[in-house]
mmCIF file of C-alpha atoms and ligand atoms in Angstrom:
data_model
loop_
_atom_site.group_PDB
_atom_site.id
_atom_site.type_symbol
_atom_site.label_atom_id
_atom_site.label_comp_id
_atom_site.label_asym_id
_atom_site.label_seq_id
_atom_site.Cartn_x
_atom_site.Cartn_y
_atom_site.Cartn_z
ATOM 1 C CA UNK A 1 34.839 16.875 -48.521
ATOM 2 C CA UNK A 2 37.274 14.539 -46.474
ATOM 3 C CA UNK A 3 37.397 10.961 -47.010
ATOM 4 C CA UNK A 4 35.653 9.263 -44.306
ATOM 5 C CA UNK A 5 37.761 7.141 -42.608
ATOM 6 C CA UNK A 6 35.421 4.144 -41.774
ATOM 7 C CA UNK A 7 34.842 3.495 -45.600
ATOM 8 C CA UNK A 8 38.465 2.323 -46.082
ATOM 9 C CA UNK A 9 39.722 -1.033 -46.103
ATOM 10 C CA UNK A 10 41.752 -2.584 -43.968
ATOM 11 C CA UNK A 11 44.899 -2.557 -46.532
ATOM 12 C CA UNK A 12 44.008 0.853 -47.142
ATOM 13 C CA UNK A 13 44.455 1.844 -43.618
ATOM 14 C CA UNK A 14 47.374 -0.233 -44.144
ATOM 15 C CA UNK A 15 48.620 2.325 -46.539
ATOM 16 C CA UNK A 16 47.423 5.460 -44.991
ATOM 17 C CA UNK A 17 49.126 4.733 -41.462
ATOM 18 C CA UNK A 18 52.088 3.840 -43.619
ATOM 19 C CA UNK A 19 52.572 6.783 -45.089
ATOM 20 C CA UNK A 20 51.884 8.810 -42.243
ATOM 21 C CA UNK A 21 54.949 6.886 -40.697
ATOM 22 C CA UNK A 22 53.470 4.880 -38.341
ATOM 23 C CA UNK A 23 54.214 0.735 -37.835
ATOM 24 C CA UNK A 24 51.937 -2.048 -38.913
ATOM 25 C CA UNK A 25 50.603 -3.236 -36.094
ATOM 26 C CA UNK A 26 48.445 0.457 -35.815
ATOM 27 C CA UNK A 27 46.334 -0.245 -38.872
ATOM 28 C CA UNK A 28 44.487 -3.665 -37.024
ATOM 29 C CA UNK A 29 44.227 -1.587 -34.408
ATOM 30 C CA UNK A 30 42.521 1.492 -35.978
ATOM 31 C CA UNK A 31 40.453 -0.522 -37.937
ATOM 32 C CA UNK A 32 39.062 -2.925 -35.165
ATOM 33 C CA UNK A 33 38.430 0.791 -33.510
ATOM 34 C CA UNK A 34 36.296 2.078 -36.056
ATOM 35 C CA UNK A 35 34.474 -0.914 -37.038
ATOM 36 C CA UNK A 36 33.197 -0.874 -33.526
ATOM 37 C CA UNK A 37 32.200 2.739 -34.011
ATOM 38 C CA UNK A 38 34.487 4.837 -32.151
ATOM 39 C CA UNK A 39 35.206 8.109 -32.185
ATOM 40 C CA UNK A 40 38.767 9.620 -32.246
ATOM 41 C CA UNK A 41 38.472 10.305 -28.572
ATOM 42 C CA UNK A 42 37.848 6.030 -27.593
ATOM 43 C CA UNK A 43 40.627 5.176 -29.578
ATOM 44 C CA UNK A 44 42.935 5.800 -25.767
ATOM 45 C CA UNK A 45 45.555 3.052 -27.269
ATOM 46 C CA UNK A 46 46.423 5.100 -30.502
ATOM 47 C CA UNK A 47 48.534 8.270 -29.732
ATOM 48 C CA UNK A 48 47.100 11.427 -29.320
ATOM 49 C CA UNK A 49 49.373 12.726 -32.095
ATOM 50 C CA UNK A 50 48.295 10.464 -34.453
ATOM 51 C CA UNK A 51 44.303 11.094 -33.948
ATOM 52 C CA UNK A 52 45.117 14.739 -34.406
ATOM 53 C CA UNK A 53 46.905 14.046 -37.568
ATOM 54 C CA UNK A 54 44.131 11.400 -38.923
ATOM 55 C CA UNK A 55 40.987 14.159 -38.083
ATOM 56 C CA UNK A 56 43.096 16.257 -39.791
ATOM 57 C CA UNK A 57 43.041 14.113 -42.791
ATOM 58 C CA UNK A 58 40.153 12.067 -42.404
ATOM 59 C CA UNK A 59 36.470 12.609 -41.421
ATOM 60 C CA UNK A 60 34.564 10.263 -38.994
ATOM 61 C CA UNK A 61 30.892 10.493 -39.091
ATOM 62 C CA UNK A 62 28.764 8.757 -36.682
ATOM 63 C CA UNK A 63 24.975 9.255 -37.620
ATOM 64 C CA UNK A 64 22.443 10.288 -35.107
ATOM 65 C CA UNK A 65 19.060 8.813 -34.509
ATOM 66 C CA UNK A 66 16.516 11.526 -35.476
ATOM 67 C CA UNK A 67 13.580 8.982 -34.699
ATOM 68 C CA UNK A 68 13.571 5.665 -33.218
ATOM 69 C CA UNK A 69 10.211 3.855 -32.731
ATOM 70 C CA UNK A 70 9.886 0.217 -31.408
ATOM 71 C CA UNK A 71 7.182 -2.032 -31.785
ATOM 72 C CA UNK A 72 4.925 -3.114 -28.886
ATOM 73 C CA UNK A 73 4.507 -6.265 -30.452
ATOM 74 C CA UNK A 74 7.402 -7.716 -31.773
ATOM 75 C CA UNK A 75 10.109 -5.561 -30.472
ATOM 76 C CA UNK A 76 10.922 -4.667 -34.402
ATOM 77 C CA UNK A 77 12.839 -1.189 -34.183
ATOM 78 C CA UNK A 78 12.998 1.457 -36.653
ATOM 79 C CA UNK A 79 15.608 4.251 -36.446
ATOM 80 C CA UNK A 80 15.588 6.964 -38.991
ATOM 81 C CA UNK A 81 19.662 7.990 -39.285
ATOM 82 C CA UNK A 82 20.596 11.455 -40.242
ATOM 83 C CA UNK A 83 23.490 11.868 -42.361
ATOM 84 C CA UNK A 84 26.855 14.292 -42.700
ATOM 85 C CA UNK A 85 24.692 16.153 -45.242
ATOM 86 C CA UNK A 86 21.090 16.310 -43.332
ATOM 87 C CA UNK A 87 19.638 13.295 -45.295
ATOM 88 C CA UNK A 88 17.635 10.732 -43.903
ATOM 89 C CA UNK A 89 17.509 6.936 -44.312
ATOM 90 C CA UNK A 90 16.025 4.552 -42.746
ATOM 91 C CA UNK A 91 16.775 1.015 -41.135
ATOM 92 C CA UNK A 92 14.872 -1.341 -39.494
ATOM 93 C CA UNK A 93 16.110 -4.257 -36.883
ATOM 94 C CA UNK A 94 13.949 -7.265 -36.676
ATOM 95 C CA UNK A 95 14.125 -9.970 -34.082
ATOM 96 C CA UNK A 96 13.840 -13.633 -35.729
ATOM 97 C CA UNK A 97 14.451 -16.808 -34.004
ATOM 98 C CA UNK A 98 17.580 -17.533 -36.187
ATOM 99 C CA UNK A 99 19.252 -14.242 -35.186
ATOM 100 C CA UNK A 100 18.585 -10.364 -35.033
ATOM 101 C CA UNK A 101 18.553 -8.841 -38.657
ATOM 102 C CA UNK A 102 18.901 -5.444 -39.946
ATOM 103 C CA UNK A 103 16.852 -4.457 -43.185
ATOM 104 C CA UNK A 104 19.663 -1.358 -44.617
ATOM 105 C CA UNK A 105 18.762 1.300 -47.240
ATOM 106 C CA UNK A 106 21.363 1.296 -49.994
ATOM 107 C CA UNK A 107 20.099 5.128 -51.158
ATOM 108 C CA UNK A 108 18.512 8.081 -50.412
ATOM 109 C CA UNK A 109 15.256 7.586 -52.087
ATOM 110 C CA UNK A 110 15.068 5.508 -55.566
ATOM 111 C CA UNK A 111 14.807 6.353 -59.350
ATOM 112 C CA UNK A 112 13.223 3.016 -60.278
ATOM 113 C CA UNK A 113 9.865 3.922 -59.889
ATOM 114 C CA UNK A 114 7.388 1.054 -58.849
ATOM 115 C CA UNK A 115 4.140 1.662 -58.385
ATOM 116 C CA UNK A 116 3.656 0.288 -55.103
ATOM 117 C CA UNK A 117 6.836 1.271 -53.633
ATOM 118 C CA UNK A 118 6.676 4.560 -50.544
ATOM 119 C CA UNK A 119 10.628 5.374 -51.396
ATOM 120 C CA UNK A 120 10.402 6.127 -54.913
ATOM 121 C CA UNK A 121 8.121 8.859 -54.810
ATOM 122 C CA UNK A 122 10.436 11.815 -54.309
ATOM 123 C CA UNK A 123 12.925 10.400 -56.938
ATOM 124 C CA UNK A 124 16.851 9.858 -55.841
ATOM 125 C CA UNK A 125 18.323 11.954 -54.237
ATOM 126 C CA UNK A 126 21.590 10.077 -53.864
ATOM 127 C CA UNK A 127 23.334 6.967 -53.122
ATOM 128 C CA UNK A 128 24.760 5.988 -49.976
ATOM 129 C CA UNK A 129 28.825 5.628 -49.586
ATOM 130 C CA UNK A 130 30.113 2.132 -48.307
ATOM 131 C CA UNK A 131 30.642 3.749 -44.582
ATOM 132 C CA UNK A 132 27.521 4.650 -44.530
ATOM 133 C CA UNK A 133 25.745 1.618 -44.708
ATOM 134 C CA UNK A 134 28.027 -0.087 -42.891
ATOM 135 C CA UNK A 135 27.183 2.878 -40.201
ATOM 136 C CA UNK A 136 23.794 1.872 -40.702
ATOM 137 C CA UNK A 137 24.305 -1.977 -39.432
ATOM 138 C CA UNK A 138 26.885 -0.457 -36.150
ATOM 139 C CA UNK A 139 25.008 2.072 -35.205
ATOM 140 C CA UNK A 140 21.963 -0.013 -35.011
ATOM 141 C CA UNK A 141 23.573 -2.642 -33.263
ATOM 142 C CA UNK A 142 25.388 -0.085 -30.556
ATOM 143 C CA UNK A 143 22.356 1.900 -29.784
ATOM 144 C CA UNK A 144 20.153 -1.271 -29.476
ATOM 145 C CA UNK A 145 22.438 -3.042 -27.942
ATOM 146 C CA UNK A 146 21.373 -5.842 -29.918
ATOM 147 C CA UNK A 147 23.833 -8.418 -31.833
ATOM 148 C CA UNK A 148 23.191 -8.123 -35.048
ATOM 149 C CA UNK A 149 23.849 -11.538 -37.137
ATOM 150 C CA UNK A 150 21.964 -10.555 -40.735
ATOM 151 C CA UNK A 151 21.341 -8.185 -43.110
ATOM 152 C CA UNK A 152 18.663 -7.564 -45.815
ATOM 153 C CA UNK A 153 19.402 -5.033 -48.335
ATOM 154 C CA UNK A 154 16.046 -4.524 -48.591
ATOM 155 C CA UNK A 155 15.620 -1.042 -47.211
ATOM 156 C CA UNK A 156 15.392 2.283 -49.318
ATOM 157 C CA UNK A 157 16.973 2.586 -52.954
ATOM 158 C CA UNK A 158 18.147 0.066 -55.651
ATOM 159 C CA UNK A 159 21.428 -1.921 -54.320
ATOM 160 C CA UNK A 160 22.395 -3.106 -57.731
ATOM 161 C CA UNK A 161 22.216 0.707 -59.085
ATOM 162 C CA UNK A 162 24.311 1.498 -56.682
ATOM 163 C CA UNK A 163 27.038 -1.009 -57.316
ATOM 164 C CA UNK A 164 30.336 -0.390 -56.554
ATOM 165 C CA UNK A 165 29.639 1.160 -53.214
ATOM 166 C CA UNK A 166 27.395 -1.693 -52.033
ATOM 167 C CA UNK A 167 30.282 -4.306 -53.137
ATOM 168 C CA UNK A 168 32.676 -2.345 -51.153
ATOM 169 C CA UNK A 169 30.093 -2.375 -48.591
ATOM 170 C CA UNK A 170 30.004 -6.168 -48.640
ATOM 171 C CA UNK A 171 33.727 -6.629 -48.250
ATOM 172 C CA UNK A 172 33.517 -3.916 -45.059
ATOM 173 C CA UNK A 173 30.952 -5.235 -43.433
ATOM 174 C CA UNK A 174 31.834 -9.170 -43.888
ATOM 175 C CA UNK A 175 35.846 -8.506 -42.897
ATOM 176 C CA UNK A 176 37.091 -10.347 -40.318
ATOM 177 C CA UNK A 177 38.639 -7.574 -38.123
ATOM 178 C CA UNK A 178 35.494 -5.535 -38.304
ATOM 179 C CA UNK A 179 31.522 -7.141 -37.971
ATOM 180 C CA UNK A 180 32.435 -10.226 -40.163
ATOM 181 C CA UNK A 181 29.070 -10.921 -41.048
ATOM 182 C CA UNK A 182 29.086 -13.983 -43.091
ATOM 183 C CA UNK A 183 28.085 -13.757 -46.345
ATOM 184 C CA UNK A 184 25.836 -16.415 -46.367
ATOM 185 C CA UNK A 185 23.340 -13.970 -43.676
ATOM 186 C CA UNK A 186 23.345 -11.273 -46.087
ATOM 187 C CA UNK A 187 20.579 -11.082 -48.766
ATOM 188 C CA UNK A 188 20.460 -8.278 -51.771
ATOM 189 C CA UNK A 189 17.571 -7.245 -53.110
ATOM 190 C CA UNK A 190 16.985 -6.037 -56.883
ATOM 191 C CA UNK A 191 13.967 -4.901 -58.649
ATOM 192 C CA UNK A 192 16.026 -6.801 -61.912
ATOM 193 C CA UNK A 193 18.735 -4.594 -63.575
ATOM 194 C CA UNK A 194 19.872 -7.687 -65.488
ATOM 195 C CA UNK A 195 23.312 -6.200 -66.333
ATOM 196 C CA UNK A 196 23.970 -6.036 -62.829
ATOM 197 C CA UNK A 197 22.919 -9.310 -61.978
ATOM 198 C CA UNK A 198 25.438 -10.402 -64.591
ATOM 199 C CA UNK A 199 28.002 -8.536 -62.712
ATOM 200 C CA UNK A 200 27.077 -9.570 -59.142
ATOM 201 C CA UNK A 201 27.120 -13.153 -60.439
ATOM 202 C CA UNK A 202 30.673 -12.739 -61.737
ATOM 203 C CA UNK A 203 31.958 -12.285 -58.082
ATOM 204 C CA UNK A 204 30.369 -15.694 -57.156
ATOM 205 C CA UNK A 205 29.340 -14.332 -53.673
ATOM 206 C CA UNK A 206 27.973 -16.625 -51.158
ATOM 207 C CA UNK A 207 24.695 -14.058 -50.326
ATOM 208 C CA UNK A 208 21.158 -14.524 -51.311
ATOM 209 C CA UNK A 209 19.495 -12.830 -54.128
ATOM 210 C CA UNK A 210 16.893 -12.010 -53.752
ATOM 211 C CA UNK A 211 14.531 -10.643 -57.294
ATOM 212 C CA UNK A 212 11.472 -8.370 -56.587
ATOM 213 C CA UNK A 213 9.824 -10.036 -59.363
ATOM 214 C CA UNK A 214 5.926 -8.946 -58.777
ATOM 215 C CA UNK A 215 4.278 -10.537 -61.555
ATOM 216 C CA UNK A 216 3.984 -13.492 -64.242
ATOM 217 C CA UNK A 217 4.247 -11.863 -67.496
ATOM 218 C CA UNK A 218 5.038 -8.323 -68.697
ATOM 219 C CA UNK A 219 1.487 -7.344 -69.211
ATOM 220 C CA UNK A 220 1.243 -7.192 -65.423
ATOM 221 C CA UNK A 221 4.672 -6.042 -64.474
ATOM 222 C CA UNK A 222 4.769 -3.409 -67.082
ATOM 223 C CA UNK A 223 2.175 -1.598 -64.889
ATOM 224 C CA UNK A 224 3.661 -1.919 -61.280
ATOM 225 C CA UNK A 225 7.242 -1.835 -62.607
ATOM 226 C CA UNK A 226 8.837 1.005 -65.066
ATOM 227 C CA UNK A 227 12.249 -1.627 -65.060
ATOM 228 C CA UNK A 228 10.484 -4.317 -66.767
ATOM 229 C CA UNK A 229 10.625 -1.825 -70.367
ATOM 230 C CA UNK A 230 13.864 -2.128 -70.071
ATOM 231 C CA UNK A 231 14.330 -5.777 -68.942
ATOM 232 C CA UNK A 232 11.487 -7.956 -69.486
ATOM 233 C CA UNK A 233 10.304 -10.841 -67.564
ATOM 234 C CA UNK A 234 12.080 -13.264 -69.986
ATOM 235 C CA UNK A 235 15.106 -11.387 -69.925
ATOM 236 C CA UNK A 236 14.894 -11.622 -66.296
ATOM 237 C CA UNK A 237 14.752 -15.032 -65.771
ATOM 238 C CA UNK A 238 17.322 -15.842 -68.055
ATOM 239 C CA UNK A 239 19.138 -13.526 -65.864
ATOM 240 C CA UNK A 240 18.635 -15.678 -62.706
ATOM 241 C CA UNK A 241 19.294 -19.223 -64.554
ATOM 242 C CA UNK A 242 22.764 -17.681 -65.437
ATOM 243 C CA UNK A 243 22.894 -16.354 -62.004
ATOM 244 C CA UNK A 244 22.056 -19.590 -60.547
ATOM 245 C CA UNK A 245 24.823 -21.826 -62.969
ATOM 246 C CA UNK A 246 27.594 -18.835 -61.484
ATOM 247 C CA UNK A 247 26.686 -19.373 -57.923
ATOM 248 C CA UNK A 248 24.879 -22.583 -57.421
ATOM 249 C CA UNK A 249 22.702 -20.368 -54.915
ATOM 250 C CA UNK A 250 19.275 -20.926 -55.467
ATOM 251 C CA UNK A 251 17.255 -17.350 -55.575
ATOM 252 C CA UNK A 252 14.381 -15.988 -53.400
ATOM 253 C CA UNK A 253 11.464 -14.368 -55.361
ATOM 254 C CA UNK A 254 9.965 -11.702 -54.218
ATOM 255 C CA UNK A 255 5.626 -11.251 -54.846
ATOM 256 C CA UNK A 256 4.077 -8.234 -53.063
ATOM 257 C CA UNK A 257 0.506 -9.561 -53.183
ATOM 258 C CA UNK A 258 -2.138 -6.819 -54.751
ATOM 259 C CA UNK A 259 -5.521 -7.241 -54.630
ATOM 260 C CA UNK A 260 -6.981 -7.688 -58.492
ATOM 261 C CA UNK A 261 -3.864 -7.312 -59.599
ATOM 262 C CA UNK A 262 -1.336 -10.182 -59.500
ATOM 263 C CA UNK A 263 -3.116 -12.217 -57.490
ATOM 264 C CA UNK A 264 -5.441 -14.858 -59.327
ATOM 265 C CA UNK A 265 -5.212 -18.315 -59.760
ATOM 266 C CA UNK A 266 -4.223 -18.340 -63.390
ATOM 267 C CA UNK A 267 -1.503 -15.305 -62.216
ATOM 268 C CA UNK A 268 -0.298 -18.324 -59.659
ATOM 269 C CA UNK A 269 -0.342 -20.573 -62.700
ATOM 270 C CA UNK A 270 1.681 -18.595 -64.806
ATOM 271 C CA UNK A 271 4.344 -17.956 -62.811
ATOM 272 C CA UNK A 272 4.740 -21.483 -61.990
ATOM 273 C CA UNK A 273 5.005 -22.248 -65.376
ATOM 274 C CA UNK A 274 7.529 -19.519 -65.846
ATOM 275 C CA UNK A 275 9.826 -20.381 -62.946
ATOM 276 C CA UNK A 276 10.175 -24.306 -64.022
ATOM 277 C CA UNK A 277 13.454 -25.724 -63.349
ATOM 278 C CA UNK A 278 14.585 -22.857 -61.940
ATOM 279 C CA UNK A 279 16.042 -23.538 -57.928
ATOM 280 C CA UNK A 280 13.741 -20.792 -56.579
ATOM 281 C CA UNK A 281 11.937 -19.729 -53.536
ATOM 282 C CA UNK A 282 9.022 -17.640 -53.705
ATOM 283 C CA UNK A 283 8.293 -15.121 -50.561
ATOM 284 C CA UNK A 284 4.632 -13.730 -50.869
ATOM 285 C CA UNK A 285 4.488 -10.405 -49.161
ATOM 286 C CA UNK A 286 0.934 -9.118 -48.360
ATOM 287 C CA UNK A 287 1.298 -5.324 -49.721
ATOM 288 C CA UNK A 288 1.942 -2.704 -47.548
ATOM 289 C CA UNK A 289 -0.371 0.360 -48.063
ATOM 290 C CA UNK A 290 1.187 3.298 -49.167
ATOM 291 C CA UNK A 291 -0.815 6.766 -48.723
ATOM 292 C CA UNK A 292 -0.150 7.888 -52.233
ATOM 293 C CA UNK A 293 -0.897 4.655 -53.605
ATOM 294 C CA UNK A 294 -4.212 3.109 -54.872
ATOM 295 C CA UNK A 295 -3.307 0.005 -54.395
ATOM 296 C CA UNK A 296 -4.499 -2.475 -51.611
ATOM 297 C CA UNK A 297 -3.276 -6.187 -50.377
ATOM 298 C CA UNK A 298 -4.698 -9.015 -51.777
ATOM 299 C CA UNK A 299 -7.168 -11.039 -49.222
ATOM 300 C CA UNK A 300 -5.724 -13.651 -46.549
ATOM 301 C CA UNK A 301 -7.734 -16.192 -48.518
ATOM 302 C CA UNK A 302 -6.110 -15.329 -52.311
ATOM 303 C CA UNK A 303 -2.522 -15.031 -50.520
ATOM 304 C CA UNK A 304 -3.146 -18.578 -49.275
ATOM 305 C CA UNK A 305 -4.356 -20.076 -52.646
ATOM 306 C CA UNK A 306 -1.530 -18.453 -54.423
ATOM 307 C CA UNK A 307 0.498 -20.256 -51.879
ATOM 308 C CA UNK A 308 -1.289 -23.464 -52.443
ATOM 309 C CA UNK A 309 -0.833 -23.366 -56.253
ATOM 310 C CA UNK A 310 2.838 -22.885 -56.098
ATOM 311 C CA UNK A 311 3.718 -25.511 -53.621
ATOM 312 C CA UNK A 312 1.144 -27.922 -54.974
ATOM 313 C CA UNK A 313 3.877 -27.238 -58.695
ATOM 314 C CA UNK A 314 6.497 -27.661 -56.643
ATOM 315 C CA UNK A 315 7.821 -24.417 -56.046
ATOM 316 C CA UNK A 316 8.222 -23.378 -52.834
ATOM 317 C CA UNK A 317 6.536 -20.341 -50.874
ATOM 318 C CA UNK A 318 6.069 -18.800 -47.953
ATOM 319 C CA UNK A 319 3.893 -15.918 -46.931
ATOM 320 C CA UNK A 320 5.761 -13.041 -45.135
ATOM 321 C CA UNK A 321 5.152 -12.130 -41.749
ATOM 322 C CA UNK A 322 4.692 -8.517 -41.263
ATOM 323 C CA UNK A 323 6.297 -6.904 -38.393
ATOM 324 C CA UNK A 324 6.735 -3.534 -37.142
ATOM 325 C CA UNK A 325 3.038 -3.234 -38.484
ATOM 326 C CA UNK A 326 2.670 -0.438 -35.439
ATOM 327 C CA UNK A 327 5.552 1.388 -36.708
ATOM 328 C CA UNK A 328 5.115 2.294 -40.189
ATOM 329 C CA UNK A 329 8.205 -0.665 -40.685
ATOM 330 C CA UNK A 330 7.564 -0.819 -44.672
ATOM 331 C CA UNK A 331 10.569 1.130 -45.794
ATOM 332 C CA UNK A 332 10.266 4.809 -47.107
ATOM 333 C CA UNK A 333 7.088 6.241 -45.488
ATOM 334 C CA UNK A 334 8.885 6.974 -42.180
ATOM 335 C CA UNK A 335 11.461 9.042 -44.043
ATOM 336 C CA UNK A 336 8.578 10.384 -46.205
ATOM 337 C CA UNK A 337 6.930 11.525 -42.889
ATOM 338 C CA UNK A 338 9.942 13.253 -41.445
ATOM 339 C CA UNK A 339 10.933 15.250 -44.799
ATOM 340 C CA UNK A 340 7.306 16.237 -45.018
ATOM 341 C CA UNK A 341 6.458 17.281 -41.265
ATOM 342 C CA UNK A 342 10.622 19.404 -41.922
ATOM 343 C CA UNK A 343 8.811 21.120 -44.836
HETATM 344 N N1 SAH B 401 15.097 -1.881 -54.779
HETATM 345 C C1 SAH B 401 15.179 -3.215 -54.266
HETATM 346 C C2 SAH B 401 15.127 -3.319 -52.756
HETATM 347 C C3 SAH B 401 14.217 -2.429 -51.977
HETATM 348 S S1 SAH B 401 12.552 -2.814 -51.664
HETATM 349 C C4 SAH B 401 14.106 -4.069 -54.894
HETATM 350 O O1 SAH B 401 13.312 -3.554 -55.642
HETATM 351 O O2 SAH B 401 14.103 -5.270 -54.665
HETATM 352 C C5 SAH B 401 12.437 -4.361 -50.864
HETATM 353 C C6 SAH B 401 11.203 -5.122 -51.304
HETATM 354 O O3 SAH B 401 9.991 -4.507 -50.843
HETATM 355 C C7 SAH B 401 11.082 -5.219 -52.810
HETATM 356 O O4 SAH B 401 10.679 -6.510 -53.178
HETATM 357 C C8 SAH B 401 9.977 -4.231 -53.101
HETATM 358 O O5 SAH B 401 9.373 -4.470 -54.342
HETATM 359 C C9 SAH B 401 9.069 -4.445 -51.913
HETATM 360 N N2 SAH B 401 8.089 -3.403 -51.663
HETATM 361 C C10 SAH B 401 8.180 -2.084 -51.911
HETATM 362 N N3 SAH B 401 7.059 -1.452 -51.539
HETATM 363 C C11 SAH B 401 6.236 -2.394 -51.041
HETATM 364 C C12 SAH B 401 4.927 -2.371 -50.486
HETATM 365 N N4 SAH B 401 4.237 -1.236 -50.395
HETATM 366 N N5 SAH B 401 4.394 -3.523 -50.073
HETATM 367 C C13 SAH B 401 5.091 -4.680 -50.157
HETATM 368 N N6 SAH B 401 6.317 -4.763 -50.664
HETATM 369 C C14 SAH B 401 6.890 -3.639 -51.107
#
């Protein structure tokens, strides 16, 4: 397989058009072509020559939308991308007031194996290169038309165990000459591999991180989460006070709600307890039903006195809006649908 030519840095470029003979001033233009997600044929500014010898050299992908469906009631769109090899992932744009945001998936499907979770059930299949979640963010952006000023890796797959390739995502995605999308509107999820955390913390980025955390104690998370054998809750936490003394960023918690499982007072208790002096933010997510799964959302009136418990502490917590609710919007069981309707 070809390199694809979109996953490249700009110095790269740099180096590629420079050994192909060509002058600097073509690799700023190549690159602010294919960071707005042209095809050879746009690029009418770049000899003909050249393009021939690049496709030669180089692919360039551009996914297509297998499904798109859009919300009738908050305009939240989900596209299901196709790949260069036939897989599927998904992405969902969401319109808030501070700006339009894309939720990315950082694999196909996910090894990590929560309970709760739609994307994990088939296993991984693989992890997504750097162009292709940048493709992910452009392509959603082009087809809706839609300016997209944040992004949530929060779709399918583990970002953190795919590392490298979201990092040079990152760099891609925030560089000036191509979306520069601060860092500060870009938020990485992680269901807590603490070694990576460790590592992520190291590059003292200016994102959010955001820890699917899911429970107080490992009695609880031990059931919903197969990662917390290998890193505990403690372990964790520790994790995300080192993380916090790297960065000075405080971190957002993650806390699907599950009904008669997480959700008690004393669970609300705990995990106040557990998250003292700690610069956190807790986001309560009412869980999102998953066919497979025998688990069901906590009621409106034990989300809200979780909610209470933790701000009355000190810690504060929101409750998530749900959008896209029409649309299947909760990552995986679109892609789940398609693969299972292709046979
Ligand atoms: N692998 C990463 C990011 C992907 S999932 C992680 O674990 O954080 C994004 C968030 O959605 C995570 O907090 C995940 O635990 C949560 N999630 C997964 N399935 C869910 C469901 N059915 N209902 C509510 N939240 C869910």
């Amino acid at each position: 397989m070809k390199r694809d030519l979109r996953g490249m840095t700009l110095p790269e470029v740099a180096e590629a058009l420079k050994a192909m003979g060509q002058p600097a001033f073509r690799a700023k233009q190549l690159y602010t072509w294919l960071h707005k997600g042209a095809g050879y044929e746009d690029m009418t500014n770049i000899p003909k020559t050249l393009r021939e010898a690049l496709a030669a050299e180089y692919d360039l992908y551009r996914p297509t939308p297998v499904r798109r469906q859009e919300s009738a009631r908050d305009g939240t769109i989900k596209y299901l991308w196709q790949l260069a090899d036939g897989n599927c992932v998904e992405t969902v744009l969401m319109r808030y007031h501070y700006g339009n945001t894309v939720c990315i998936s950082s694999e196909v499907g996910c090894r990590m194996g929560c309970a709760f979770c739609a994307s994990t059930i088939g296993g991984l299949v693989r992890r997504l290169e750097p162009h292709e979640m940048l493709d992910e963010v452009l392509f959603t952006q082009l087809d809706s038309g839609l300016e997209i000023s944040h992004i949530v890796l929060m779709g399918i797959g583990e970002p953190l165990d795919n590392f490298d390739k979201v990092m040079r995502f990152l760099e891609l995605v925030n560089s000036p000459e191509g979306m520069n999308i601060s860092m500060r509107h870009i938020s990485l999820s992680t269901c807590g591999l603490v070694p990576k955390i460790d590592a992520l913390a190291e590059r003292k980025l200016q994102l959010t991180l955001s820890v699917s955390l899911h429970a107080p104690n490992d009695e609880i998370r031990n059931r919903i989460m197969p990662v917390n054998q290998a890193y505990d809750v403690e372990t964790l936490l520790s994790a995300c006070r080192r993380y916090y003394a790297a960065t000075s960023r405080r971190i957002s918690f993650e806390y699907a709600m599950i009904d008669g499982v997480n959700d008690s007072a004393d669970n609300a208790k705990e995990l106040l307890r557990r998250l003292k002096g700690l610069p956190a933010h807790v986001n309560l997510i009412p869980l999102n039903r998953v066919e497979e799964s025998p688990l069901v959302p906590s009621t409106k009136a034990a989300v809200e006195r979780f909610q209470k418990i933790l701000e009355d502490g000190g810690v504060s917590a929101t409750v998530r809006r749900t959008l896209g609710g029409d649309i299947d919007a909760s990552c995986g069981q679109l892609r789940r649908k398609y693969t299972q309707q292709k046979g």
